[in-house]
Tab-separated table of C-alpha atoms in Angstrom:
chain	number	residue	atom	x	y	z
F	1	MET	CA	0.000	0.000	0.000
F	2	ARG	CA	1.336	3.387	-0.921
F	3	TYR	CA	1.228	6.236	1.508
F	4	ILE	CA	1.132	9.862	0.593
F	5	TYR	CA	1.953	12.327	3.284
F	6	VAL	CA	0.118	15.568	3.068
F	7	LEU	CA	1.145	18.558	5.099
F	8	PHE	CA	-1.622	21.016	5.748
F	9	PHE	CA	-0.591	24.572	6.392
F	10	MET	CA	-3.695	26.254	7.694
F	11	VAL	CA	-2.294	29.722	8.224
F	12	CYS	CA	-1.715	32.104	5.372
F	13	ILE	CA	0.683	34.834	6.384
F	14	GLY	CA	-1.691	37.728	5.844
F	15	CYS	CA	-1.580	37.376	2.072
F	16	ALA	CA	-5.045	36.158	1.252
F	17	GLY	CA	-6.967	39.327	1.860
F	18	ASP	CA	-10.705	38.729	1.819
F	19	ASP	CA	-10.704	36.089	-0.908
F	20	PRO	CA	-12.433	32.955	0.458
F	21	HIS	CA	-10.682	30.758	-2.109
F	22	LEU	CA	-7.180	31.708	-0.954
F	23	LYS	CA	-6.693	29.056	1.677
F	24	GLY	CA	-2.996	28.313	1.489
F	25	PRO	CA	-1.078	25.352	0.115
F	26	ILE	CA	-1.435	21.635	0.636
F	27	LEU	CA	2.063	20.304	0.115
F	28	PHE	CA	2.954	16.744	-0.787
F	29	ASN	CA	6.207	15.392	0.570
F	30	PRO	CA	7.908	14.350	-2.709
F	31	SER	CA	10.296	11.978	-0.954
F	32	MET	CA	7.335	9.780	-0.046
F	33	LEU	CA	5.933	9.533	-3.563
F	34	PRO	CA	6.689	6.527	-5.802
F	35	GLY	CA	8.368	7.391	-9.087
F	36	LEU	CA	6.526	7.643	-12.371
F	37	SER	CA	6.305	4.685	-14.705
F	38	SER	CA	7.838	4.897	-18.178
F	39	GLU	CA	4.320	5.229	-19.652
F	40	GLU	CA	3.476	8.123	-17.334
F	41	SER	CA	6.770	9.861	-18.014
F	42	ALA	CA	6.296	9.526	-21.776
F	43	CYS	CA	3.111	11.599	-21.639
F	44	VAL	CA	4.858	14.887	-20.934
F	45	VAL	CA	8.060	16.831	-21.321
F	46	SER	CA	9.609	18.007	-18.081
F	47	SER	CA	10.167	21.716	-18.167
F	48	LEU	CA	13.693	22.736	-19.059
F	49	LYS	CA	12.841	26.107	-17.554
F	50	GLU	CA	13.221	26.892	-13.901
F	51	HIS	CA	12.015	30.301	-12.877
F	52	VAL	CA	12.885	30.090	-9.212
F	53	ASP	CA	13.529	33.832	-9.162
F	54	LEU	CA	10.255	34.709	-10.919
F	55	THR	CA	6.645	34.553	-9.815
F	56	ILE	CA	4.228	32.443	-11.835
F	57	LEU	CA	2.842	35.635	-13.307
F	58	ALA	CA	6.223	36.828	-14.569
F	59	ALA	CA	7.256	33.328	-15.655
F	60	SER	CA	4.092	32.892	-17.714
F	61	GLY	CA	5.288	35.747	-19.913
F	62	ASN	CA	8.334	33.700	-20.923
F	63	TYR	CA	6.134	31.203	-22.770
F	64	ASP	CA	5.666	32.690	-26.232
F	65	SER	CA	3.410	29.732	-27.031
F	66	SER	CA	1.029	30.833	-24.241
F	67	SER	CA	1.156	34.612	-24.654
F	68	VAL	CA	-2.631	35.030	-24.910
F	69	PHE	CA	-3.350	33.545	-21.509
F	70	SER	CA	-0.355	35.276	-19.937
F	71	ASP	CA	-1.824	38.561	-21.126
F	72	PHE	CA	-5.147	37.684	-19.474
F	73	MET	CA	-3.294	37.165	-16.197
F	74	TYR	CA	-1.820	40.642	-16.390
F	75	GLN	CA	-5.210	42.135	-17.190
F	76	ILE	CA	-6.704	41.051	-13.866
F	77	GLU	CA	-4.626	43.711	-12.089
F	78	GLY	CA	-7.487	46.118	-12.606
F	79	ILE	CA	-10.188	43.487	-12.062
F	80	ASP	CA	-9.120	41.354	-9.102
F	81	LYS	CA	-6.435	43.216	-7.184
F	82	ALA	CA	-6.202	40.665	-4.365
F	83	LEU	CA	-5.517	37.750	-6.703
F	84	PHE	CA	-3.150	39.789	-8.862
F	85	ASN	CA	-1.116	40.768	-5.806
F	86	ASN	CA	-0.824	37.131	-4.758
F	87	ILE	CA	0.295	35.738	-8.116
F	88	SER	CA	2.708	38.627	-8.708
F	89	THR	CA	4.491	38.489	-5.346
F	90	ARG	CA	6.026	35.880	-3.087
F	91	GLY	CA	3.580	35.657	-0.213
F	92	GLY	CA	2.480	32.783	1.977
F	93	ILE	CA	0.711	30.908	-0.844
F	94	ASP	CA	2.195	28.825	-3.637
F	95	PHE	CA	0.050	28.288	-6.723
F	96	THR	CA	-0.401	25.732	-9.462
F	97	LEU	CA	-0.968	27.371	-12.838
F	98	PHE	CA	-2.372	25.337	-15.717
F	99	LEU	CA	-1.234	27.495	-18.630
F	100	PRO	CA	-3.099	26.940	-21.931
F	101	THR	CA	-1.210	27.340	-25.181
F	102	ASN	CA	-2.207	29.835	-27.861
F	103	SER	CA	-3.270	26.871	-29.995
F	104	ALA	CA	-5.585	25.768	-27.197
F	105	TRP	CA	-7.095	29.254	-27.082
F	106	ALA	CA	-7.569	29.276	-30.871
F	107	ARG	CA	-9.415	25.934	-30.671
F	108	PHE	CA	-11.548	27.276	-27.845
F	109	LEU	CA	-12.521	30.376	-29.842
F	110	ALA	CA	-13.296	28.285	-32.924
F	111	ALA	CA	-15.776	26.296	-30.849
F	112	ASN	CA	-17.002	29.318	-28.837
F	113	PRO	CA	-16.915	32.408	-31.071
F	114	ALA	CA	-19.078	34.328	-28.580
F	115	TYR	CA	-16.027	34.599	-26.332
F	116	LYS	CA	-13.891	36.455	-28.872
F	117	GLU	CA	-14.392	39.597	-26.803
F	118	LEU	CA	-14.270	38.973	-23.055
F	119	SER	CA	-15.507	41.229	-20.286
F	120	GLY	CA	-13.407	41.866	-17.203
F	121	SER	CA	-15.433	39.451	-15.098
F	122	GLN	CA	-15.108	36.745	-17.768
F	123	ILE	CA	-11.337	37.201	-17.890
F	124	ASN	CA	-11.228	36.917	-14.114
F	125	THR	CA	-13.319	33.718	-14.166
F	126	LEU	CA	-11.084	32.283	-16.877
F	127	VAL	CA	-7.845	33.020	-15.030
F	128	ARG	CA	-9.195	31.750	-11.720
F	129	GLY	CA	-10.281	28.521	-13.389
F	130	HIS	CA	-6.656	27.773	-14.268
F	131	LEU	CA	-5.196	28.491	-10.841
F	132	MET	CA	-5.114	26.473	-7.637
F	133	ASP	CA	-3.777	27.967	-4.413
F	134	GLU	CA	-1.867	24.767	-3.762
F	135	ALA	CA	1.445	23.777	-5.335
F	136	PHE	CA	1.233	20.390	-7.071
F	137	THR	CA	4.022	18.886	-9.134
F	138	TYR	CA	3.059	16.557	-11.958
F	139	GLU	CA	4.199	13.567	-9.934
F	140	ALA	CA	2.206	14.680	-6.902
F	141	ILE	CA	-0.926	15.027	-9.030
F	142	LEU	CA	-0.558	11.576	-10.563
F	143	ARG	CA	0.202	9.909	-7.260
F	144	GLY	CA	-2.103	11.896	-5.025
F	145	MET	CA	-4.920	12.655	-7.484
F	146	PRO	CA	-5.923	15.648	-5.370
F	147	HIS	CA	-9.441	16.782	-6.114
F	148	ALA	CA	-8.826	20.331	-4.980
F	149	PRO	CA	-10.628	23.564	-5.860
F	150	ASP	CA	-9.582	26.090	-8.441
F	151	MET	CA	-9.718	29.769	-7.584
F	152	ASN	CA	-13.398	29.895	-8.563
F	153	GLY	CA	-14.127	27.290	-5.904
F	154	ALA	CA	-14.896	24.550	-8.449
F	155	ILE	CA	-13.284	21.156	-7.915
F	156	VAL	CA	-10.499	20.272	-10.352
F	157	VAL	CA	-10.713	16.576	-11.185
F	158	PHE	CA	-7.592	14.659	-12.161
F	159	GLU	CA	-7.739	11.246	-13.823
F	160	GLN	CA	-5.518	9.046	-15.945
F	161	ASP	CA	-6.627	8.082	-19.434
F	162	VAL	CA	-6.092	4.703	-21.089
F	163	SER	CA	-2.521	5.694	-21.942
F	164	ALA	CA	-1.774	6.536	-18.283
F	165	CYS	CA	-1.594	10.233	-19.153
F	166	LEU	CA	-3.068	12.862	-16.874
F	167	LEU	CA	-6.477	14.241	-17.820
F	168	ILE	CA	-7.664	17.467	-16.167
F	169	ASN	CA	-11.419	18.013	-15.843
F	170	ASP	CA	-11.912	15.574	-18.715
F	171	GLN	CA	-10.671	18.371	-20.987
F	172	ALA	CA	-6.927	18.966	-20.982
F	173	THR	CA	-3.646	17.097	-20.789
F	174	PRO	CA	-0.326	18.624	-19.750
F	175	GLN	CA	2.419	19.007	-22.335
F	176	ILE	CA	5.220	20.654	-20.357
F	177	VAL	CA	5.275	20.197	-16.606
F	178	ASP	CA	7.006	21.274	-13.428
F	179	ASP	CA	8.290	24.749	-14.188
F	180	GLN	CA	9.230	25.629	-10.629
F	181	CYS	CA	8.711	29.309	-9.863
F	182	LYS	CA	9.157	31.542	-6.843
F	183	ASN	CA	5.548	31.131	-5.783
F	184	GLY	CA	4.393	27.924	-7.402
F	185	VAL	CA	4.581	25.617	-10.385
F	186	ILE	CA	3.453	25.939	-14.019
F	187	HIS	CA	2.100	23.133	-16.197
F	188	VAL	CA	1.479	23.974	-19.863
F	189	ILE	CA	-1.750	22.375	-21.093
F	190	ASN	CA	-3.326	21.737	-24.501
F	191	ARG	CA	-6.918	22.818	-23.780
F	192	VAL	CA	-8.679	25.715	-22.100
F	193	LEU	CA	-10.370	24.704	-18.862
F	194	VAL	CA	-13.920	26.038	-19.009
F	195	PRO	CA	-16.549	25.812	-16.257
F	196	GLU	CA	-19.556	23.634	-17.066
F	197	ASN	CA	-21.776	26.724	-17.156
F	198	GLY	CA	-19.328	28.632	-19.352
F	199	LEU	CA	-17.797	32.018	-18.645
F	200	LEU	CA	-20.620	33.863	-16.984
F	201	GLY	CA	-20.653	37.577	-16.349
F	202	ASN	CA	-20.711	40.746	-18.391
């Protein structure tokens, strides 16, 4: 039987403001996790980038292939100041960012042309749906399968498909994983994660 040790840090060092979804990280002890199988490792490319001196917000801008979503993250400065401050600084919370590629965004718009122009609240919902206020490496996700909430409060569901690859919310699979940043980890994904009821708001 495999054991996964989870450390719960219940206190956020004054960084969460009034946001009820900023609860602080749940950290897996990586030394207690079994290694990935060859099939699981073949599903992704480990990030050759390490942005340990950059926040996830700043690091997202270094992915030219994901420039659209990175731009959305910067736009929330004037929409959701509390969240922007947390992803742009090193506070008491580490995040997981699922960063869609530009190709993923193009596919999303082709299927949902109504979202070509997004309101501020829709951009905020979109960004929050790709962030978790818990830092999960790819290995921790596969081994722990944490069903944890995104920043909208919706549960993110992780499963493995028939090829042993990670499937996120039955929508996306990671392509590049484990870009370790100053305040979290980035996984580049091939689909946009959309709430079941779409991007509500005006």
